[in-house]
Tab-separated table of C-alpha atoms and ligand atoms in Angstrom:
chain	number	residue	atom	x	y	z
A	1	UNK	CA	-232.983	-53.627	-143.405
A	2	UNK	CA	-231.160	-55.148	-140.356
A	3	UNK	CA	-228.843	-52.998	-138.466
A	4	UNK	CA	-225.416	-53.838	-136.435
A	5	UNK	CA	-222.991	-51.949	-134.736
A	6	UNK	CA	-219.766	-51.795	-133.587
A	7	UNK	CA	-219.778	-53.509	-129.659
A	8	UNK	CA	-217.831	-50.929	-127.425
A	9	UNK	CA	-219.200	-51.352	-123.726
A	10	UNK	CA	-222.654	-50.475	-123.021
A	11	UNK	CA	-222.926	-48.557	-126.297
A	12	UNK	CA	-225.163	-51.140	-127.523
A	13	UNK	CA	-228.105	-50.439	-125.101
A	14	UNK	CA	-228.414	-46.612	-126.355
A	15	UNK	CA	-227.717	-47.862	-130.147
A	16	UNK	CA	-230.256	-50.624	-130.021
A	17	UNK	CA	-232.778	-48.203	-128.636
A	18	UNK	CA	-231.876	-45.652	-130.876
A	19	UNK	CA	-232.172	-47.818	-133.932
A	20	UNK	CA	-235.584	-48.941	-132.874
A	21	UNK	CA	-236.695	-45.719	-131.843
A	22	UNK	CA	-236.102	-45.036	-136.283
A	23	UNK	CA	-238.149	-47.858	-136.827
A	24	UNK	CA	-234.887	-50.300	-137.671
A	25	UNK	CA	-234.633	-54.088	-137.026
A	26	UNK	CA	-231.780	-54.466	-135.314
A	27	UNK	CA	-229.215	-57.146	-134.400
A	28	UNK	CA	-227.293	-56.368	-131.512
A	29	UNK	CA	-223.988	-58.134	-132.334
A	30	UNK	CA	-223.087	-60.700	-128.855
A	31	UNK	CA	-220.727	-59.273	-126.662
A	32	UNK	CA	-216.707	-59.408	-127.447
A	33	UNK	CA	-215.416	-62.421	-126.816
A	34	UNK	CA	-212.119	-63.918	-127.699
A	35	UNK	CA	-214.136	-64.893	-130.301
A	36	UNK	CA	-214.546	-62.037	-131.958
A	37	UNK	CA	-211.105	-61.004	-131.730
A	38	UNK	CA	-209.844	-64.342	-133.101
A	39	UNK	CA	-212.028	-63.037	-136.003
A	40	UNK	CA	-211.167	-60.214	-136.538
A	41	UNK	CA	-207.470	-60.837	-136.309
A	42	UNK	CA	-207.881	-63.506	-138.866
A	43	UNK	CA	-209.393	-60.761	-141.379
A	44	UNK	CA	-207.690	-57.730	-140.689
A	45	UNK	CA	-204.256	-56.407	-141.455
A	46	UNK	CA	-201.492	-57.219	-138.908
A	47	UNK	CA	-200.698	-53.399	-138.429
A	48	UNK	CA	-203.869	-52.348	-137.868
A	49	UNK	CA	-205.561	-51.089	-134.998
A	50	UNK	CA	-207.054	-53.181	-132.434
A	51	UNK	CA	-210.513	-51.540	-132.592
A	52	UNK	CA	-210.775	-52.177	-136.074
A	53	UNK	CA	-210.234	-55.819	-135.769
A	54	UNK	CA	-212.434	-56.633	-132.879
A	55	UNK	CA	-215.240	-54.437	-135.245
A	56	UNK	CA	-214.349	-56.647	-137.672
A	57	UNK	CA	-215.424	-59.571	-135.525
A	58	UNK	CA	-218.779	-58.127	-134.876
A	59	UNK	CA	-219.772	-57.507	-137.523
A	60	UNK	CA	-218.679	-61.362	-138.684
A	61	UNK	CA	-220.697	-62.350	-135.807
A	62	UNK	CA	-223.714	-60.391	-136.208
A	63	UNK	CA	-223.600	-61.651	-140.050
A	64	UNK	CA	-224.640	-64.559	-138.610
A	65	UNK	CA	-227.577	-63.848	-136.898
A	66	UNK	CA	-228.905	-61.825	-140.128
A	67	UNK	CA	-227.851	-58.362	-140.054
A	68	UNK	CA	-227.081	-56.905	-143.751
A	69	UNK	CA	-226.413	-53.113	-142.621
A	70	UNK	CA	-223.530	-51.627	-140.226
A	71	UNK	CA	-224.014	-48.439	-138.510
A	72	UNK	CA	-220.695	-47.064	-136.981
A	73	UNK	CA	-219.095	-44.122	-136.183
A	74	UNK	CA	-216.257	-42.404	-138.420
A	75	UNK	CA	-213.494	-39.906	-137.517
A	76	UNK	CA	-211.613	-37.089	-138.639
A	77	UNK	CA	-208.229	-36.387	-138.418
A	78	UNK	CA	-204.285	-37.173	-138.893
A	79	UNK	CA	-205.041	-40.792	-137.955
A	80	UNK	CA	-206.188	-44.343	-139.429
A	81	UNK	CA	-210.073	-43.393	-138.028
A	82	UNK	CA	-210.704	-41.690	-141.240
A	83	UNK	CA	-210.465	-44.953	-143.716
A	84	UNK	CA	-211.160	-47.561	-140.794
A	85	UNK	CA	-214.899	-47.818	-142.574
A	86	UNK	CA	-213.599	-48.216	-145.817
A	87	UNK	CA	-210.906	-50.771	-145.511
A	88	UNK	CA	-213.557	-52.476	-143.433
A	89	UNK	CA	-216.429	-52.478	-145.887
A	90	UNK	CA	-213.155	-53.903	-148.235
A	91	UNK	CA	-212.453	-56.835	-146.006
A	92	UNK	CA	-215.945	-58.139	-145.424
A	93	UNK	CA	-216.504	-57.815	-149.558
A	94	UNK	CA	-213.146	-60.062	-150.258
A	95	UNK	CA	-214.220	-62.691	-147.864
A	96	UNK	CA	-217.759	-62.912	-149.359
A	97	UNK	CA	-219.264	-60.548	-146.537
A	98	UNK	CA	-221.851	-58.109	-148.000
A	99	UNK	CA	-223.281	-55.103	-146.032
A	100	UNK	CA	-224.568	-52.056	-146.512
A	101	UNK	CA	-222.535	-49.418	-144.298
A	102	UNK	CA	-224.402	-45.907	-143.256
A	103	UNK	CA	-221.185	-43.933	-141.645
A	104	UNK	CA	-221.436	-40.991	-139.224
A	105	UNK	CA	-218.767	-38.602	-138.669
A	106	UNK	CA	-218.603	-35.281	-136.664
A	107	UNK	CA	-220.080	-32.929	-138.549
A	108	UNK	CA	-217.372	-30.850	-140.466
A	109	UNK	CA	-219.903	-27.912	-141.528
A	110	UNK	CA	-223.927	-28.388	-139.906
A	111	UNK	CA	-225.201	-30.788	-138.270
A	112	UNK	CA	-227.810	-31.542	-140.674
A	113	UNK	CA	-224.731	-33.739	-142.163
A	114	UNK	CA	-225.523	-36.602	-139.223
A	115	UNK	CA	-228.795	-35.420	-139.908
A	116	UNK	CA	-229.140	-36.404	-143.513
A	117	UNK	CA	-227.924	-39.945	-142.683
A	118	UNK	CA	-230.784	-39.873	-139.837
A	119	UNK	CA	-233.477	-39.135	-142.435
A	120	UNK	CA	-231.788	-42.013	-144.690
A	121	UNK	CA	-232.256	-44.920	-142.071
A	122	UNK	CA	-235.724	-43.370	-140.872
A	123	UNK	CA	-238.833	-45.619	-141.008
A	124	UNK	CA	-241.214	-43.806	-138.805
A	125	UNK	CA	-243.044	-40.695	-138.722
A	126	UNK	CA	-240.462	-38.231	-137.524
A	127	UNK	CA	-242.035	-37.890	-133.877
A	128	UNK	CA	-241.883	-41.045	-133.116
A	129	UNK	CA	-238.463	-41.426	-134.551
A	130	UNK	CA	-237.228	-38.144	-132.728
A	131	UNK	CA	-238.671	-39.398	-129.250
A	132	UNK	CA	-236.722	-42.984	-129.790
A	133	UNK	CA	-233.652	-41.194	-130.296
A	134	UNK	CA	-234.155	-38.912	-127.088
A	135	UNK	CA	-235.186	-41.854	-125.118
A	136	UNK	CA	-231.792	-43.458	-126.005
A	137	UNK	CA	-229.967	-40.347	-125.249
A	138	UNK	CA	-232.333	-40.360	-121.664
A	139	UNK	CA	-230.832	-43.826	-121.873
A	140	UNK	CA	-227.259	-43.024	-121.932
A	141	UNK	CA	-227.553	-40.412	-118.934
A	142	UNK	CA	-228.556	-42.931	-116.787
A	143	UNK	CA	-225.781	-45.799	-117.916
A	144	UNK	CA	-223.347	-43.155	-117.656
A	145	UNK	CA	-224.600	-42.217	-114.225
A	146	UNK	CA	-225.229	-45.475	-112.685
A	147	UNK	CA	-221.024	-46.396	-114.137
A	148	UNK	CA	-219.826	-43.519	-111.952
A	149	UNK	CA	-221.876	-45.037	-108.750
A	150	UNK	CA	-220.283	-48.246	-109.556
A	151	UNK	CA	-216.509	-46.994	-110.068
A	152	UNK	CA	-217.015	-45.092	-106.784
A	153	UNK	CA	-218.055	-48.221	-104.795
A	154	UNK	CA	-215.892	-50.751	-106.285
A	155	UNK	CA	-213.155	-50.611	-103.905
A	156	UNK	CA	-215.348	-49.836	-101.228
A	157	UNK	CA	-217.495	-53.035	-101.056
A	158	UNK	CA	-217.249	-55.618	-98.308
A	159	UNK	CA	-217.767	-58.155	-100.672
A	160	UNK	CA	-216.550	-57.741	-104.573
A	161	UNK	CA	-218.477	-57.913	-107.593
A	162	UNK	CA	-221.982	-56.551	-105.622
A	163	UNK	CA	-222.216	-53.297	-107.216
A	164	UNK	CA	-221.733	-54.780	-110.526
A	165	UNK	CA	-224.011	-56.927	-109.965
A	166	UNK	CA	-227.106	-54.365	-109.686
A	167	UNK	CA	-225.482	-52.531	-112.465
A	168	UNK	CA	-225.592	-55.367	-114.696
A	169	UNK	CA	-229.376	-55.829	-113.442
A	170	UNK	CA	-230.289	-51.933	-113.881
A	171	UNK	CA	-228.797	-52.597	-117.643
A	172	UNK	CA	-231.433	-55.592	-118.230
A	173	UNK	CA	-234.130	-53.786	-117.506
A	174	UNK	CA	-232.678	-50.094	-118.853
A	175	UNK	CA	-232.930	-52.029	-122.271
A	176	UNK	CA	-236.411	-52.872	-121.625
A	177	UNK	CA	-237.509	-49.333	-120.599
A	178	UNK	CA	-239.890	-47.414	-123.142
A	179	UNK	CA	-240.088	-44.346	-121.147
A	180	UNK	CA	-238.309	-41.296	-119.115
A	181	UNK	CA	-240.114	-42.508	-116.109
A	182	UNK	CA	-239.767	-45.765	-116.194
A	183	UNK	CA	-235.625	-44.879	-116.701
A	184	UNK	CA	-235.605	-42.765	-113.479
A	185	UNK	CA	-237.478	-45.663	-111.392
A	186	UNK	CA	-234.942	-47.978	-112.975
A	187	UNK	CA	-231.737	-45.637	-111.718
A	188	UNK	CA	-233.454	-44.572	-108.350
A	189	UNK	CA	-234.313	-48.341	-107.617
A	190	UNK	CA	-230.545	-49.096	-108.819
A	191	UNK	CA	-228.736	-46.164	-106.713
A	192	UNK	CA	-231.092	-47.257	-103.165
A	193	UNK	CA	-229.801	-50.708	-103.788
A	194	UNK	CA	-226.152	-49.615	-103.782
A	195	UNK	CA	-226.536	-47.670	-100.866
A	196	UNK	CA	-227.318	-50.390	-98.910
A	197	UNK	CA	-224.372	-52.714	-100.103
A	198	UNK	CA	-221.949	-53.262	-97.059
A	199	UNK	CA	-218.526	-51.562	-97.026
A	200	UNK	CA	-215.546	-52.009	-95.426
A	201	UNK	CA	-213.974	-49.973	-93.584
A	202	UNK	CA	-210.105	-50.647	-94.910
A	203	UNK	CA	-207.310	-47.737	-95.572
A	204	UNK	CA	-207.263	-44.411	-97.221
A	205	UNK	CA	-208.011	-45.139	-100.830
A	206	UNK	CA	-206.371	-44.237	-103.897
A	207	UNK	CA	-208.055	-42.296	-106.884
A	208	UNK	CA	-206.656	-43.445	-110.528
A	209	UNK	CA	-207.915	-41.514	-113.346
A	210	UNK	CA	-207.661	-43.498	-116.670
A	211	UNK	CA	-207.290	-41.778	-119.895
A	212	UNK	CA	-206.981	-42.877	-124.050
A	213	UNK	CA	-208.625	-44.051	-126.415
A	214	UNK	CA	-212.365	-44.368	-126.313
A	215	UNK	CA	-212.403	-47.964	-127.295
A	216	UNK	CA	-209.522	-49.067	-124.974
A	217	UNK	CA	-211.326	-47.466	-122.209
A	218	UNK	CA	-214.957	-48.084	-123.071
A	219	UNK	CA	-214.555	-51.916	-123.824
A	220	UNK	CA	-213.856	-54.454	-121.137
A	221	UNK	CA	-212.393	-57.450	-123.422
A	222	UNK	CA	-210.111	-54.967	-124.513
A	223	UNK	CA	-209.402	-53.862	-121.389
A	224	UNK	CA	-208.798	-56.727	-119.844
A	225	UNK	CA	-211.828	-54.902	-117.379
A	226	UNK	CA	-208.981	-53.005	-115.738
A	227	UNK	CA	-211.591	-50.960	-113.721
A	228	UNK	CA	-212.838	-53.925	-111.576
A	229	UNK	CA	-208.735	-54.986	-111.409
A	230	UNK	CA	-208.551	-51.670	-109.803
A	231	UNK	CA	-211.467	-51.525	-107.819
A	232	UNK	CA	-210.447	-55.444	-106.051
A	233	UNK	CA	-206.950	-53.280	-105.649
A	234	UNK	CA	-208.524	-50.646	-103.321
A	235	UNK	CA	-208.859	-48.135	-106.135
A	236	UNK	CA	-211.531	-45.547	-107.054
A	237	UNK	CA	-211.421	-44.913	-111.005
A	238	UNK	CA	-212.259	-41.810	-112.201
A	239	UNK	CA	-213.229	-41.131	-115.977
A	240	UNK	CA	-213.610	-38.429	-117.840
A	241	UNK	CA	-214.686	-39.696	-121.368
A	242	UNK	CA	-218.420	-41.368	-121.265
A	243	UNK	CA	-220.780	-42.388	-124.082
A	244	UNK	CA	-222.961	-39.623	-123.221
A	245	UNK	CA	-220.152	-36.810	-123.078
A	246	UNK	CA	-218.617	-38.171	-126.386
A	247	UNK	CA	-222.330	-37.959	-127.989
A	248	UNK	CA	-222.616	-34.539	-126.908
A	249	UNK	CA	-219.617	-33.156	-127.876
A	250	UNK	CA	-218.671	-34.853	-130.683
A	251	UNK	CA	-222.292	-35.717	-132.973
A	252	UNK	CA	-224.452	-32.975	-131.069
A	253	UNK	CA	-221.318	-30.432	-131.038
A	254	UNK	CA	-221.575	-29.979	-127.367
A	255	UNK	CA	-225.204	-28.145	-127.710
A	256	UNK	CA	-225.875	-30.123	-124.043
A	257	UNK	CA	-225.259	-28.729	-121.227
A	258	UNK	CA	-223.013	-31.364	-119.396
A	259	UNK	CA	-219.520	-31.923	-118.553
A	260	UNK	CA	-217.271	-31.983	-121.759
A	261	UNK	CA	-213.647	-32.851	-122.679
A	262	UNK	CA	-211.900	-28.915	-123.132
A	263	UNK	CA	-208.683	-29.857	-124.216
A	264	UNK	CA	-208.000	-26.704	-126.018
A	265	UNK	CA	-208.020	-25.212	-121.865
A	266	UNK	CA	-205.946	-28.125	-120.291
A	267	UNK	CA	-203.628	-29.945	-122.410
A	268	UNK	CA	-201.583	-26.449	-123.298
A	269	UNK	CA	-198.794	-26.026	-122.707
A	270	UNK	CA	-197.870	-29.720	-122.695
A	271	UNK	CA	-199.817	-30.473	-126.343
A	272	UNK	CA	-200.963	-27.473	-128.243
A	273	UNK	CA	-203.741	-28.616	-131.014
A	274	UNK	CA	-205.879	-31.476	-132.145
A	275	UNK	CA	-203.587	-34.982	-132.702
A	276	UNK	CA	-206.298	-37.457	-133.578
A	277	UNK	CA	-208.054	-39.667	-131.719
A	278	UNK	CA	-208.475	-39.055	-127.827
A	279	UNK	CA	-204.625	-37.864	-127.666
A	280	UNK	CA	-205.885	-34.020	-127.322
A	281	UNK	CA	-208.136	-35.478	-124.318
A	282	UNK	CA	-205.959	-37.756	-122.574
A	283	UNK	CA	-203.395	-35.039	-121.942
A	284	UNK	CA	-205.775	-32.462	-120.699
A	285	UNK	CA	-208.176	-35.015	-118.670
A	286	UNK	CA	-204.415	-36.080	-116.772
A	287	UNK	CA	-203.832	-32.541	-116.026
A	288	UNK	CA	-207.241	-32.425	-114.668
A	289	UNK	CA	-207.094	-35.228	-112.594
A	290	UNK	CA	-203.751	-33.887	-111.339
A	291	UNK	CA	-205.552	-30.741	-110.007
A	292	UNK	CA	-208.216	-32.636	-108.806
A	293	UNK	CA	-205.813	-34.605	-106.352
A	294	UNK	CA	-205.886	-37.900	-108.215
A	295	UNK	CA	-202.927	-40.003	-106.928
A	296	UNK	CA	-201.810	-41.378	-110.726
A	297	UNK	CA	-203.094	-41.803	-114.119
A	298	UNK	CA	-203.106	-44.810	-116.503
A	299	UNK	CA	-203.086	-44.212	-119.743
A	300	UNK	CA	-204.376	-46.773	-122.477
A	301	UNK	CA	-204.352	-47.458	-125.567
A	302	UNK	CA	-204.275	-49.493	-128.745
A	303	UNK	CA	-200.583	-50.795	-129.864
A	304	UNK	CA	-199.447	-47.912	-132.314
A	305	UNK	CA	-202.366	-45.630	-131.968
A	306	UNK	CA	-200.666	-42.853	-133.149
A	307	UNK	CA	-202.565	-39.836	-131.177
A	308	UNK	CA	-201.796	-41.648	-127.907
A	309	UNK	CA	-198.486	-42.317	-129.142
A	310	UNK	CA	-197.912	-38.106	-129.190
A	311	UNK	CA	-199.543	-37.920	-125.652
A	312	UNK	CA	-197.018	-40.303	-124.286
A	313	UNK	CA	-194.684	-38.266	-125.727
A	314	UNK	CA	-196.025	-35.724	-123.552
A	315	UNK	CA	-196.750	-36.935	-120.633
A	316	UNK	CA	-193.161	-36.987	-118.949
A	317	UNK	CA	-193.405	-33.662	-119.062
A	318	UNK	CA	-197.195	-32.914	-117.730
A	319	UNK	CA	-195.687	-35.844	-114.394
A	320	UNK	CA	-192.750	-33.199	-114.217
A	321	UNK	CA	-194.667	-30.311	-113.959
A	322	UNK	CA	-198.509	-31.761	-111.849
A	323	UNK	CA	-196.662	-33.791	-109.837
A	324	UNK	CA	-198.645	-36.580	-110.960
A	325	UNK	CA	-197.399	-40.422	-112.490
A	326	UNK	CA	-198.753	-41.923	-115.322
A	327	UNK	CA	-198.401	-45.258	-116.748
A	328	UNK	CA	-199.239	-46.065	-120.321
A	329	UNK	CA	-199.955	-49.558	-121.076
A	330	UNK	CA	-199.978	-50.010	-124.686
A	331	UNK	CA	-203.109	-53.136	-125.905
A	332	UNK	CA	-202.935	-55.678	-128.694
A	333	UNK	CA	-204.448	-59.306	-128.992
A	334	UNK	CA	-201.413	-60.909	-127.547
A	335	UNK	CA	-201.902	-58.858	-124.064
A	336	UNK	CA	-202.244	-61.198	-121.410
A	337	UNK	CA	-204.158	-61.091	-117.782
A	338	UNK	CA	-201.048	-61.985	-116.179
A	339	UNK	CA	-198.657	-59.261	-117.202
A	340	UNK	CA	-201.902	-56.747	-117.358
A	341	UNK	CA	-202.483	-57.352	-113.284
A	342	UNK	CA	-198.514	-57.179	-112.773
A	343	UNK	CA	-198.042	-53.813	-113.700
A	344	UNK	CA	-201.236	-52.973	-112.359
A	345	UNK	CA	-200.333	-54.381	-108.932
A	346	UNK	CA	-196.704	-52.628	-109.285
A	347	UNK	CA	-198.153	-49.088	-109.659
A	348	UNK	CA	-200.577	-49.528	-107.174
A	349	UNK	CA	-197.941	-50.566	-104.838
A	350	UNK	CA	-195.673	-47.645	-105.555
A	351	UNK	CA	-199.013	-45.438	-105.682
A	352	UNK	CA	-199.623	-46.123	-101.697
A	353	UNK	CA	-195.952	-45.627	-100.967
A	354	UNK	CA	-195.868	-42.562	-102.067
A	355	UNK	CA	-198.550	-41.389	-100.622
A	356	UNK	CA	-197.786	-42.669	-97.293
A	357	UNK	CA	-194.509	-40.975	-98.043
A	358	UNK	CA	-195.957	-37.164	-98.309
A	359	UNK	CA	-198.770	-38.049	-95.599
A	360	UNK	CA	-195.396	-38.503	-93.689
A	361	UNK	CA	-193.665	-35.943	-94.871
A	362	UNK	CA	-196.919	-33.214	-94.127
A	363	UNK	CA	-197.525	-34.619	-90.384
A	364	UNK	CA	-193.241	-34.359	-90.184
A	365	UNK	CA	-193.250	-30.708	-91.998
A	366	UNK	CA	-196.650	-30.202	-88.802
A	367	UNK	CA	-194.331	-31.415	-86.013
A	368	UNK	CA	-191.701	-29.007	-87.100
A	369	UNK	CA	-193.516	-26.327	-87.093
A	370	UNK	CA	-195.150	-27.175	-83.886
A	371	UNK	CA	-191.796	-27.624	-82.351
A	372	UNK	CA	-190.512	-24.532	-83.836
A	373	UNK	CA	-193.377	-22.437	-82.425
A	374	UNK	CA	-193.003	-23.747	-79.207
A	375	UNK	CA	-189.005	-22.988	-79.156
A	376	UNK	CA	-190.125	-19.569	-80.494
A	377	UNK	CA	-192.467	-19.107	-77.546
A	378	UNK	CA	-189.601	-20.360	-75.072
A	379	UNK	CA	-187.648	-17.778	-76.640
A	380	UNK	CA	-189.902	-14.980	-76.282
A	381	UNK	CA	-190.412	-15.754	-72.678
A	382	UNK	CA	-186.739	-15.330	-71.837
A	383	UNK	CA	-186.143	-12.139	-74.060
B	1	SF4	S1	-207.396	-43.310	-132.564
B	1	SF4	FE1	-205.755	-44.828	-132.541
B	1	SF4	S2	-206.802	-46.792	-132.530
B	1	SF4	FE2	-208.293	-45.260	-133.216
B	1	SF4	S3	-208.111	-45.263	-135.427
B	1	SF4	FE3	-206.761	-43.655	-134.695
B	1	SF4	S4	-204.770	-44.691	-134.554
B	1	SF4	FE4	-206.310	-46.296	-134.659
């Protein structure tokens, strides 16, 4: 058996490692190119979503370095996530494709559901696969971590593209790691190297937190890598969906103790219940980032993705009441660069204005005050 995946940003390290851990040969499918999405777009439906085709492509692609079995994720809920595997497994028969497809979805009853498809792909005594599975979750951690260094420094950085550099290093040799120690060297060597990148000492920043759909936000081709356009624009990115978070609370049912999405706490009164998707979670991570003091949100996500669809709906409302803007920027094959760093540039712009605006306003509202008291004082003196 050779095993592919689905390519969705760095998920491929913890996959690969995963897979192995089980005993699997595995094919990691080449990064998304246009490529791939030229592929996929060939095979797939017009209407359908944008994740599905660039799947599509990998898996086309990894066909043709051998693989003959797809591991992927499934969904539940109102929208198209729920039948993406089948109408995939549908297209790759019609065009002559054959694989073998092992599914997981959040478990609806026990969790021995994922782990029945677990004991299926299994090749090695159960030890050995349990400890590759927890050295890819180890794995994850530290990819997750090192990302958040990265966002933070990005628009720091005298000179662009440093911290990404090491981070693309630390992921070279992450994939070659075979134990927790040799992780933990890997992210303290990483994290002393970042501290010593130069920074400039420019303006206040801004803080953008970006919400949507995981594979919109996860996946740099289909991002256009809008968090290094925002980090050359002076902006910190903050996140708060991450492969590790969405393992824990959506295949492990949150039994971790780390950070999670609580939607069902946020979101309300703005968006009540479960939509599909990430909809639930991008409402209630953009009232987050509103009490947090984030300066705007971006919202992304695949051209008519229904659950973001409903939190755009939404959102008007949540800006209205936090205080906070949002843009949505809707992604298909025909986005381009050019419009992508447009709007980017225009929100940023009005971003700073407006928060030179109440900076303003607060030292103006101080002054007053000051004045005030001091006319009060006068006052008192004469009286
Ligand atoms: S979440 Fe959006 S992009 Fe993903 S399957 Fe559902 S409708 Fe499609």
């Amino acid at each position: 058996m050779k095993v592919t995946f689905p390519h969705m940003g760095h998920l491929w390290l913890i996959l690969k490692t995963a897979l192995e851990g089980i005993g699997l040969e595995v094919v990691v499918p080449p990064p998304c190119t246009r490529r791939t999405l030229e592929l996929g777009v060939r095979h797939a439906p017009e209407s359908a979503c944008l994740p599905l085709k660039v799947n599509l492509g990998n898996f086309l692609e990894a066909k043709e370095l051998g693989a003959d079995t797809i591991v992927m994720a499934g969904g539940v809920g109102p929208c198209r996530i729920g039948y993406y595997a089948q109408v995939q497994r549908e297209i790759l028969r019609d065009i002559g494709c054959e694989y073998k497809m092992v599914v997981f979805e959040p478990p609806d009853v026990h969790f021995s559901e994922v782990w029945d498809k677990v004991k299926y792909l299994n090749r090695r005594p159960w030890q050995e696969g349990v400890r590759g599975v927890i050295l890819a979750w180890q794995k994850a951690c530290a990819v997750d971590s090192l990302e958040q260094e990265v966002q933070h420094l990005r628009p720091r950085e005298a000179k662009p593209g440093q911290a990404d550099a090491v981070f693309q290093q630390a992921l070279g040799e992450l994939d070659a790691a075979g134990s927790r120690g040799e992780i933990k060297k890997i992210v303290k060597k990483a994290k002393s190297e970042m501290a010593k990148i130069p920074r400039h000492g420019g303006g206040p920043l801004l803080r953008v937190g970006i919400v949507g759909e995981i594979y919109t936000l996860l996946e740099p081709l289909v991002n256009l890598n809008i968090e290094r356009r925002l980090g050359a624009l002076g902006v910190e990115v903050v996140r708060g969906l991450f492969l590790s978070r969405w393992i824990n609370d959506n295949l492990f049912k949150g039994l971790l103790p780390l950070p999670g999405h609580h939607p069902e706490k946020t979101a309300p009164p703005f968006l009540n219940h479960f939509v599909g998707g990430h909809g639930w979670e991008s409402v209630g991570d953009t009232v987050t980032f509103a009490r947090h003091g984030c300066d705007g949100v971006i919202q992304l996500a695949p051209l008519t993705c229904m659950p973001e669809i409903v939190a755009h709906s939404v959102m008007p409302a949540v800006q209205e009441a936090r205080g906070i803007p949002v843009m949505t920027i809707y992604l298909d094959e025909q986005t381009g660069e050019a419009g992508l760093q447009t709007r980017l540039e225009a929100f940023v712009d009005m971003l700073r204005w407006q928060k030179g605006r109440k900076a303003a306003e607060r030292r103006g509202t101080y002054l007053q005050q000051k004045l005030f008291q001091g006319a009060e004082n006068k006052c008192q003196k004469f009286t």
